[in-house]
Amino acid sequence: MEKISDKMEKVVSLCKRRGFVFQGSEIYGGLAGVFDFGPMGVELLNNLKRAWWKANVYDKENYYGLDSGMFKHPKVWEASGHTSGFSDPLAECRECNTRIRVDKELDALGVSADEKMSETEINRLFDEYREKISCPKCGQKNFTSAHAFNLLVKSNLGDFTSEGNDPVYLPGEACQGIYLNYKNILNSMSPKLPFGTAQIGKAFRNEISPRNFLFRTREIEQADTQYFVKPNENKEAYEKIKQDRFNWYLSLGIKEENLRFKQHENLVFYASDAWDIEYNYPWGFDELEGVHDRTDYDLTQHMKFSGTDLSYTDGETGEKYIPWILETSVGLGRMFLAVMCDAYHEEEMDGSKRTVLKLHPDLAPYRVAVSPLLRNKPQLVEKAREVFVSLKKEFGNVAWDDNGNVGKRYRRQDEIGTPHCVVIDFDTLGEEKPELKDTVTVRDRDTGEQERVPVEKLVELFEVRCR
Ligand code: ATP
């Protein structure tokens, strides 16, 4: 069996080699916890966002989209509890100064450290298991005790004195913008409860040890939905949302055996229930998306801190209450990594080894690649360009590939997940077999099978096979 780290290394290496993901600021030696999406990566990322938006806005009748500003009033992060409680327990290696997150180290030993634990409590647990925790860099076991490290990232926006007394934070999570605009949505769109709001936005966290590539980064893009329901009418809707989110990953082609639900053992005091959807990453099952039943905590907090009435009045019964919230939240980086790991395959085809990304056709960076059989035959190139230009006009994400022989082109397109390759050959010109004039070879990425298709049918074919 393949070693865990091998698969991860192969995926990371493919991401770099084929233009999916680069280390942030690489030419300066890199910036930990930040990644850049390259020409192939941005296509996959945009396709993921589009698929998510379709499922959470267009396919629903009572969900509204939102794009809120990143910076928010400093009080927002007080109301949300981030300034006081958004911290991870940090310890430092006395030998080499490497920092570790004590709760995650304990987690790896099967010891669950409750998020609400005080510093004293977490240190008691840390002391108990110290002997089993080694520094990931130097291997020593000589750590300082743990202290709470706040993850919020400060900015000096609007601070012209540079004193930094009342910092405007970068968002610790994107979803706060939804709570802040809940009233605006009520007033402008007049929705009846229950209704949802969907948003994709950036968040920043001073993660102590960013790791596992896109899994734990300092700059994060989150896709969130918040569903506002009548108090105590949460259970059924929560179950449906959980199932919908799980099924959505299946609809992206992720294998069912690589997904599972995990219930939170230690609920935060206001939550009614909380589950994670976990993906089987190369290092094992880990959190992909959180689905949380949050009661009225968020709106109540913002009502208290802002002094603005955030209650909802039922138009028919006149009842007034603070809605409860069911939240879904997923990091696009974690989604991207899960999709890449799931799609990555090495296999034999036609007697040779190939690496293929079996991406869902809707997610693949290129919908189709077009090639002339030979690049030094002007009639073939001219005809191929004609087909390429017309497909590109229709779909946009179409590749032109005339490098090397056709077999090599297929392998190159397999590696980036292009579902179909179109080849223009002498039969397309109809010189020897007039009945094949204006037909092309269409080759399928997964089976390697080839079919002969009239040029005029190509748009229709690729419309049906990729949406
Ligand atoms: P973890 O326990 O792994 O630190 P979390 O429970 O703090 O994650 P949430 O605050 O619930 O995560 O954030 C919602 C989602 O945002 C997560 O399910 C995950 O997909 C994503 N996310 C959170 N932190 C990061 C990060 N540092 N890098 C990438 N994605 C992240």
Coordinates of C-alpha atoms and ligand atoms in Angstrom, one line a residue:
M1 CA 0.0 0.0 0.0
E2 CA 1.0 3.5 -0.7
K3 CA 2.5 5.5 2.2
I4 CA 0.4 8.4 3.5
S5 CA 3.0 11.0 2.9
D6 CA 3.7 9.7 -0.6
K7 CA 0.2 10.6 -1.8
M8 CA 0.3 14.0 -0.2
E9 CA 3.7 14.7 -1.7
K10 CA 2.5 13.7 -5.1
V11 CA -0.6 15.9 -4.9
V12 CA 1.5 18.9 -3.7
S13 CA 4.0 18.3 -6.4
L14 CA 1.4 18.0 -9.2
C15 CA -0.2 21.2 -7.9
K16 CA 3.0 23.1 -8.3
R17 CA 4.3 21.4 -11.5
R18 CA 1.0 21.9 -13.4
G19 CA 0.0 25.4 -12.2
F20 CA -2.6 24.7 -9.6
V21 CA -1.1 26.0 -6.3
F22 CA 2.1 27.9 -5.5
Q23 CA 3.6 28.8 -2.1
G24 CA 2.9 32.4 -1.4
S25 CA 5.8 34.8 -1.9
E26 CA 7.9 31.9 -3.1
I27 CA 10.8 34.0 -4.6
Y28 CA 11.3 35.6 -1.2
G29 CA 11.6 32.2 0.5
G30 CA 7.8 31.8 1.0
L31 CA 5.3 33.1 3.6
A32 CA 4.1 30.4 5.9
G33 CA 0.4 29.6 5.7
V34 CA -0.3 31.5 2.5
F35 CA -0.8 30.0 -0.9
D36 CA -1.4 31.3 -4.4
F37 CA -3.7 29.6 -6.9
G38 CA -2.1 29.4 -10.4
P39 CA -3.8 29.3 -13.8
M40 CA -5.2 25.8 -13.3
G41 CA -5.9 26.3 -9.7
V42 CA -8.0 29.4 -10.1
E43 CA -10.2 27.6 -12.6
L44 CA -10.8 24.7 -10.3
L45 CA -11.4 27.1 -7.4
N46 CA -13.9 29.2 -9.4
N47 CA -15.7 26.0 -10.5
L48 CA -15.9 24.9 -6.9
K49 CA -17.3 28.3 -5.9
R50 CA -19.8 28.3 -8.8
A51 CA -21.0 24.8 -7.9
W52 CA -21.3 25.8 -4.2
W53 CA -23.2 29.0 -5.1
K54 CA -25.6 27.0 -7.4
A55 CA -26.4 24.5 -4.7
N56 CA -26.8 27.1 -1.9
V57 CA -28.5 30.0 -3.7
Y58 CA -29.8 29.1 -7.2
D59 CA -31.1 25.6 -6.4
K60 CA -32.9 27.0 -3.3
E61 CA -35.9 29.3 -3.2
N62 CA -35.3 31.0 0.1
Y63 CA -31.6 31.7 0.2
Y64 CA -30.0 35.1 -0.5
G65 CA -26.5 35.8 -1.6
L66 CA -24.2 38.3 0.1
D67 CA -20.7 39.8 -0.2
S68 CA -19.9 41.9 2.9
G69 CA -16.9 44.1 3.5
M70 CA -13.9 42.4 5.0
F71 CA -13.2 45.0 7.7
K72 CA -15.8 45.4 10.5
H73 CA -16.4 47.6 13.5
P74 CA -14.0 46.5 16.3
K75 CA -17.0 45.8 18.5
V76 CA -18.1 43.0 16.2
W77 CA -15.2 40.8 17.4
E78 CA -16.1 41.6 21.0
A79 CA -19.7 40.6 20.5
S80 CA -18.7 37.4 18.7
G81 CA -16.3 36.5 21.6
H82 CA -13.2 36.5 19.3
T83 CA -11.2 39.2 21.2
S84 CA -11.5 37.3 24.4
G85 CA -11.9 33.6 23.5
F86 CA -10.6 33.0 20.0
S87 CA -7.3 31.4 21.0
D88 CA -5.4 28.2 20.7
P89 CA -3.0 26.8 23.4
L90 CA 0.5 27.4 22.3
A91 CA 3.8 25.9 23.7
E92 CA 7.3 26.5 22.4
C93 CA 10.2 24.1 22.1
R94 CA 12.9 25.3 24.4
E95 CA 15.6 23.8 22.1
C96 CA 14.6 25.2 18.7
N97 CA 11.8 27.7 19.4
T98 CA 9.3 25.7 17.2
R99 CA 5.7 26.4 18.3
I100 CA 3.1 23.6 18.7
R101 CA -0.6 23.7 19.2
V102 CA -1.1 21.7 22.4
D103 CA -4.8 20.8 21.8
K104 CA -3.9 19.3 18.4
E105 CA -0.9 17.3 19.8
L106 CA -3.2 15.9 22.5
D107 CA -5.9 15.2 19.9
A108 CA -3.3 13.1 17.9
L109 CA -2.9 11.0 21.1
G110 CA -6.6 10.5 21.3
V111 CA -7.0 12.9 24.2
S112 CA -9.7 15.4 23.6
A113 CA -8.9 18.9 24.9
D114 CA -12.1 20.9 25.4
E115 CA -12.1 24.4 23.7
K116 CA -13.4 25.9 26.9
M117 CA -10.6 24.6 29.1
S118 CA -8.7 27.2 31.1
E119 CA -4.9 27.6 30.8
T120 CA -4.5 25.7 34.1
E121 CA -6.7 22.8 32.9
I122 CA -4.9 22.4 29.6
N123 CA -1.5 22.6 31.2
R124 CA -2.6 19.8 33.6
L125 CA -3.4 17.6 30.6
F126 CA -0.3 18.7 28.8
D127 CA 1.9 17.8 31.8
E128 CA 0.2 14.4 31.9
Y129 CA 1.1 13.6 28.3
R130 CA 4.3 15.6 27.9
E131 CA 6.5 12.5 27.6
K132 CA 4.6 11.4 24.5
I133 CA 4.9 14.8 22.6
S134 CA 8.0 15.5 20.6
C135 CA 9.0 18.7 18.8
P136 CA 8.1 18.2 15.1
K137 CA 11.4 19.9 14.1
C138 CA 14.2 18.7 16.6
G139 CA 12.4 15.8 18.2
Q140 CA 13.1 17.0 21.8
K141 CA 10.4 17.0 24.5
N142 CA 11.5 20.2 26.2
F143 CA 8.5 22.5 25.9
T144 CA 7.4 25.6 27.8
S145 CA 4.0 25.4 29.4
A146 CA 1.0 26.3 27.2
H147 CA -0.6 29.7 27.0
A148 CA -3.6 31.0 25.2
F149 CA -2.6 32.6 21.9
N150 CA -5.3 34.8 20.3
L151 CA -5.7 34.1 16.6
L152 CA -7.2 37.4 15.4
V153 CA -5.0 39.3 12.9
K154 CA -4.8 43.1 13.6
S155 CA -4.7 45.9 11.0
N156 CA -4.1 49.6 11.4
L157 CA -7.0 50.6 9.2
G158 CA -8.1 54.1 10.1
D159 CA -5.5 54.4 12.9
F160 CA -3.5 57.5 12.0
T161 CA -1.8 57.7 15.3
S162 CA -0.2 54.2 15.0
E163 CA -1.0 53.6 18.7
G164 CA -3.0 50.5 17.9
N165 CA -5.3 50.8 20.9
D166 CA -8.5 50.0 19.1
P167 CA -7.5 47.9 16.2
V168 CA -9.7 47.0 13.3
Y169 CA -9.2 43.3 12.9
L170 CA -9.1 41.3 9.7
P171 CA -12.0 38.9 9.9
G172 CA -11.4 35.8 12.0
E173 CA -14.3 34.2 10.2
A174 CA -16.3 35.3 7.2
C175 CA -19.8 34.6 8.5
Q176 CA -20.0 37.6 10.9
G177 CA -20.9 39.7 7.8
I178 CA -24.1 37.7 7.5
Y179 CA -25.2 38.5 11.1
L180 CA -24.4 42.2 10.5
N181 CA -26.6 42.3 7.4
Y182 CA -29.4 40.1 8.6
K183 CA -31.5 43.2 9.3
N184 CA -30.7 44.7 5.9
I185 CA -31.8 41.5 4.2
L186 CA -35.0 41.5 6.2
N187 CA -35.7 45.1 5.3
S188 CA -34.7 45.0 1.6
M189 CA -35.9 41.5 0.6
S190 CA -38.7 41.0 3.1
P191 CA -38.2 37.2 3.5
K192 CA -40.4 35.1 5.6
L193 CA -38.7 32.8 8.1
P194 CA -37.1 30.3 7.6
F195 CA -34.6 31.8 5.1
G196 CA -31.0 31.5 4.5
T197 CA -28.0 33.7 3.5
A198 CA -25.0 32.5 1.6
Q199 CA -21.6 34.1 1.4
I200 CA -18.0 33.3 0.3
G201 CA -15.5 35.5 2.0
K202 CA -11.9 35.7 3.3
A203 CA -10.8 35.1 6.9
F204 CA -7.5 35.4 8.5
R205 CA -6.1 33.5 11.5
N206 CA -2.8 33.6 13.2
E207 CA -2.5 29.8 13.1
I208 CA 0.3 28.7 15.3
S209 CA 1.4 25.9 13.0
P210 CA 0.0 26.2 9.5
R211 CA 0.4 22.8 7.9
N212 CA -0.8 20.1 5.6
F213 CA -0.7 22.4 2.6
L214 CA -4.1 24.0 2.0
F215 CA -5.6 22.3 5.1
R216 CA -4.4 24.8 7.7
T217 CA -3.5 28.2 6.3
R218 CA -3.4 31.7 7.7
E219 CA -5.4 33.2 4.9
I220 CA -8.6 31.3 4.4
E221 CA -11.5 31.6 2.1
Q222 CA -14.8 30.4 3.7
A223 CA -18.1 29.5 2.1
D224 CA -20.8 29.9 4.7
T225 CA -24.6 29.6 4.9
Q226 CA -26.7 30.8 7.9
Y227 CA -30.3 29.6 8.0
F228 CA -32.6 31.6 10.2
V229 CA -35.4 29.6 11.8
K230 CA -38.1 30.1 14.4
P231 CA -36.8 29.2 17.9
N232 CA -37.1 25.5 18.6
E233 CA -38.0 24.7 15.0
N234 CA -34.4 23.8 14.3
K235 CA -34.1 20.0 14.6
E236 CA -35.7 18.9 11.3
A237 CA -34.1 21.7 9.3
Y238 CA -30.7 20.9 10.8
E239 CA -30.9 17.2 9.8
K240 CA -31.8 18.2 6.3
I241 CA -29.0 20.7 6.0
K242 CA -26.5 18.2 7.3
Q243 CA -27.6 15.6 4.8
D244 CA -27.7 18.2 1.9
R245 CA -24.2 19.2 2.5
F246 CA -22.9 15.6 2.7
N247 CA -24.8 14.8 -0.5
W248 CA -23.3 17.8 -2.2
Y249 CA -19.8 16.4 -1.8
L250 CA -21.0 13.1 -3.3
S251 CA -22.4 15.1 -6.3
L252 CA -19.0 16.5 -6.9
G253 CA -17.8 12.9 -7.3
I254 CA -16.1 12.6 -3.9
K255 CA -16.1 8.9 -2.9
E256 CA -18.5 8.1 -0.2
E257 CA -16.0 6.0 1.7
N258 CA -13.8 9.1 2.1
L259 CA -16.5 11.1 3.8
R260 CA -18.1 10.8 7.2
F261 CA -19.9 12.8 9.9
K262 CA -18.4 13.4 13.3
Q263 CA -20.4 14.9 16.2
H264 CA -18.6 17.4 18.5
E265 CA -17.9 15.9 21.9
N266 CA -17.6 19.2 23.7
L267 CA -20.2 21.7 22.6
V268 CA -19.7 25.4 23.2
F269 CA -22.2 26.6 25.8
Y270 CA -24.7 28.2 23.4
A271 CA -24.8 25.5 20.7
S272 CA -27.6 23.0 20.5
D273 CA -25.7 20.5 18.3
A274 CA -22.6 20.5 16.1
W275 CA -21.3 18.1 13.5
D276 CA -18.3 18.1 11.2
I277 CA -18.2 16.5 7.8
E278 CA -14.8 14.9 7.6
Y279 CA -12.8 13.9 4.6
N280 CA -10.2 11.1 4.6
Y281 CA -7.1 13.2 3.8
P282 CA -3.8 11.4 3.2
W283 CA -3.1 11.7 7.0
G284 CA -6.6 10.4 7.9
F285 CA -10.1 11.7 8.5
D286 CA -10.1 15.4 9.4
E287 CA -12.6 18.4 9.4
L288 CA -13.7 19.5 6.0
E289 CA -16.9 21.4 6.9
G290 CA -18.7 22.4 10.1
V291 CA -22.5 22.2 10.4
H292 CA -23.6 23.9 13.6
D293 CA -26.9 24.5 15.3
R294 CA -26.1 27.8 17.1
T295 CA -29.5 28.8 18.7
D296 CA -30.0 32.6 19.0
Y297 CA -26.5 33.3 20.3
D298 CA -25.1 35.3 17.4
L299 CA -28.0 37.7 16.9
T300 CA -28.5 38.1 20.7
Q301 CA -24.9 39.1 21.1
H302 CA -25.0 41.6 18.3
M303 CA -28.2 43.0 19.6
K304 CA -26.6 43.5 23.0
F305 CA -23.4 45.0 21.7
S306 CA -24.9 47.2 19.0
G307 CA -28.1 48.3 20.8
T308 CA -30.0 47.5 17.5
D309 CA -33.1 45.5 17.6
L310 CA -32.5 42.3 15.7
S311 CA -35.7 40.5 16.4
Y312 CA -38.1 39.2 13.7
T313 CA -41.8 39.9 13.7
D314 CA -44.0 37.2 12.2
G315 CA -46.3 39.1 9.7
E316 CA -49.2 36.7 10.2
T317 CA -49.2 36.0 14.0
G318 CA -47.5 39.2 15.2
E319 CA -45.1 37.0 17.2
K320 CA -41.7 38.6 17.9
Y321 CA -38.5 36.6 18.5
I322 CA -34.8 36.3 17.8
P323 CA -34.3 33.6 15.1
W324 CA -32.1 30.7 15.7
I325 CA -29.3 30.0 13.3
L326 CA -28.1 26.8 11.6
E327 CA -24.7 27.4 10.1
T328 CA -22.6 25.6 7.5
S329 CA -19.0 26.7 7.0
V330 CA -16.3 25.2 4.9
G331 CA -12.8 26.4 3.9
L332 CA -12.3 26.4 0.1
G333 CA -8.7 25.3 0.6
R334 CA -9.8 22.2 2.5
M335 CA -12.5 21.6 -0.2
F336 CA -9.9 22.1 -3.0
L337 CA -7.4 19.7 -1.3
A338 CA -10.2 17.0 -0.7
V339 CA -11.2 17.2 -4.4
M340 CA -7.6 17.0 -5.6
C341 CA -6.8 14.0 -3.3
D342 CA -9.9 12.2 -4.3
A343 CA -9.3 12.8 -8.1
Y344 CA -5.6 11.8 -8.0
H345 CA -5.0 8.4 -9.6
E346 CA -2.0 6.6 -10.9
E347 CA -2.8 3.7 -13.2
E348 CA -1.8 1.8 -16.4
M349 CA -3.4 2.7 -19.7
D350 CA -2.4 1.3 -23.1
G351 CA 0.6 -0.4 -21.5
S352 CA 2.1 2.7 -19.9
K353 CA 1.7 4.4 -16.5
R354 CA -0.3 7.5 -16.3
T355 CA -1.3 10.1 -13.6
V356 CA -4.8 11.2 -14.1
L357 CA -7.0 13.6 -12.2
K358 CA -10.5 12.2 -12.4
L359 CA -12.2 15.5 -11.6
H360 CA -15.9 15.9 -12.1
P361 CA -16.3 17.5 -15.6
D362 CA -17.9 20.5 -14.0
L363 CA -14.8 21.2 -11.9
A364 CA -12.0 20.5 -14.4
P365 CA -9.9 23.6 -15.3
Y366 CA -10.3 22.9 -19.0
R367 CA -13.5 21.6 -20.4
V368 CA -11.8 20.3 -23.5
A369 CA -8.4 20.4 -25.3
V370 CA -8.0 20.8 -29.0
S371 CA -5.0 19.5 -31.1
P372 CA -4.0 19.2 -34.7
L373 CA -2.6 15.6 -35.3
L374 CA 0.6 17.1 -36.6
R375 CA 1.7 20.7 -35.9
N376 CA 3.7 21.0 -39.1
K377 CA 0.8 20.5 -41.5
P378 CA -0.8 23.9 -42.1
Q379 CA -4.1 22.5 -43.3
L380 CA -4.5 20.5 -40.0
V381 CA -3.4 23.4 -37.9
E382 CA -5.8 25.8 -39.7
K383 CA -8.8 23.5 -39.3
A384 CA -7.9 22.8 -35.6
R385 CA -7.6 26.5 -34.9
E386 CA -11.1 27.0 -36.4
V387 CA -12.5 24.3 -34.0
F388 CA -10.5 25.7 -31.1
V389 CA -11.7 29.3 -31.6
S390 CA -15.3 28.3 -32.0
L391 CA -15.2 26.1 -28.8
K392 CA -13.4 28.8 -26.9
K393 CA -15.9 31.3 -27.9
E394 CA -18.6 29.1 -26.5
F395 CA -17.0 27.8 -23.3
G396 CA -14.0 29.9 -22.5
N397 CA -11.9 27.3 -20.7
V398 CA -10.6 25.4 -23.7
A399 CA -7.0 24.4 -24.2
W400 CA -4.9 24.5 -27.3
D401 CA -2.2 21.7 -27.2
D402 CA 0.1 21.0 -30.1
N403 CA 3.2 20.0 -28.2
G404 CA 4.8 16.6 -28.7
N405 CA 2.9 13.6 -30.1
V406 CA -0.8 13.0 -29.5
G407 CA 0.0 10.3 -26.8
K408 CA 2.0 12.8 -24.8
R409 CA -0.7 15.4 -25.1
Y410 CA -3.3 13.0 -23.8
R411 CA -1.1 12.3 -20.8
R412 CA -0.6 16.0 -20.1
Q413 CA -4.3 16.7 -20.3
D414 CA -5.0 13.6 -18.1
E415 CA -2.7 15.0 -15.4
I416 CA -4.7 18.3 -15.2
G417 CA -8.1 16.5 -15.4
T418 CA -9.3 17.7 -18.9
P419 CA -12.3 15.4 -19.5
H420 CA -12.0 15.4 -23.3
C421 CA -9.4 15.9 -26.1
V422 CA -10.4 16.7 -29.6
V423 CA -7.9 15.8 -32.4
I424 CA -8.2 17.1 -35.9
D425 CA -6.6 14.6 -38.4
F426 CA -6.5 14.0 -42.1
D427 CA -9.9 12.4 -42.0
T428 CA -11.3 15.7 -40.8
L429 CA -10.1 17.2 -44.0
G430 CA -11.9 14.5 -45.9
E431 CA -9.2 13.9 -48.4
E432 CA -9.3 10.1 -48.5
K433 CA -12.6 9.4 -46.8
P434 CA -15.1 12.0 -47.8
E435 CA -17.7 10.5 -45.5
L436 CA -15.5 11.5 -42.5
K437 CA -15.0 15.1 -43.6
D438 CA -15.6 17.6 -40.8
T439 CA -15.6 14.9 -38.1
V440 CA -13.0 14.8 -35.3
T441 CA -11.7 12.3 -32.7
V442 CA -13.0 12.9 -29.2
R443 CA -11.1 11.0 -26.6
D444 CA -12.4 10.3 -23.1
R445 CA -10.1 11.0 -20.2
D446 CA -11.3 8.2 -17.9
T447 CA -11.7 5.3 -20.4
G448 CA -9.3 6.4 -23.1
E449 CA -12.0 5.5 -25.6
Q450 CA -12.3 7.5 -28.8
E451 CA -15.3 8.4 -30.9
R452 CA -15.8 10.1 -34.2
V453 CA -18.0 13.2 -33.8
P454 CA -19.1 15.8 -36.4
V455 CA -17.6 19.3 -35.7
E456 CA -21.1 20.8 -35.7
K457 CA -22.1 18.5 -32.8
L458 CA -19.2 19.4 -30.5
V459 CA -20.8 22.3 -28.6
E460 CA -23.9 20.2 -27.9
L461 CA -21.7 17.2 -26.8
F462 CA -19.7 19.2 -24.3
E463 CA -22.7 21.1 -23.1
V464 CA -24.3 17.8 -22.1
R465 CA -21.2 16.3 -20.6
C466 CA -20.0 19.3 -18.6
R467 CA -22.3 21.9 -17.2
Ligands
ATP1 P1 -9.9 23.5 13.3 O1 -10.5 22.8 14.5 O2 -9.4 22.6 12.2 O3 -8.9 24.6 13.6 P2 -12.3 25.2 13.3 O4 -13.3 24.2 14.0 O5 -11.7 26.2 14.1 O6 -11.2 24.3 12.5 P3 -14.2 26.8 12.1 O7 -13.9 28.0 12.9 O8 -15.5 26.1 12.4 O9 -13.0 25.8 12.1 O10 -14.2 27.2 10.6 C1 -15.1 26.7 9.6 C2 -14.4 26.0 8.5 O11 -13.3 26.9 8.0 C3 -13.6 24.8 8.9 O12 -14.5 23.7 8.8 C4 -12.6 24.7 7.8 O13 -13.1 24.1 6.6 C5 -12.2 26.1 7.5 N1 -11.0 26.5 8.3 C6 -10.9 26.9 9.5 N2 -9.6 27.2 9.8 C7 -8.9 27.0 8.7 C8 -7.5 27.1 8.4 N3 -6.7 27.6 9.3 N4 -7.2 26.8 7.1 C9 -8.0 26.4 6.2 N5 -9.4 26.3 6.5 C10 -9.8 26.5 7.7

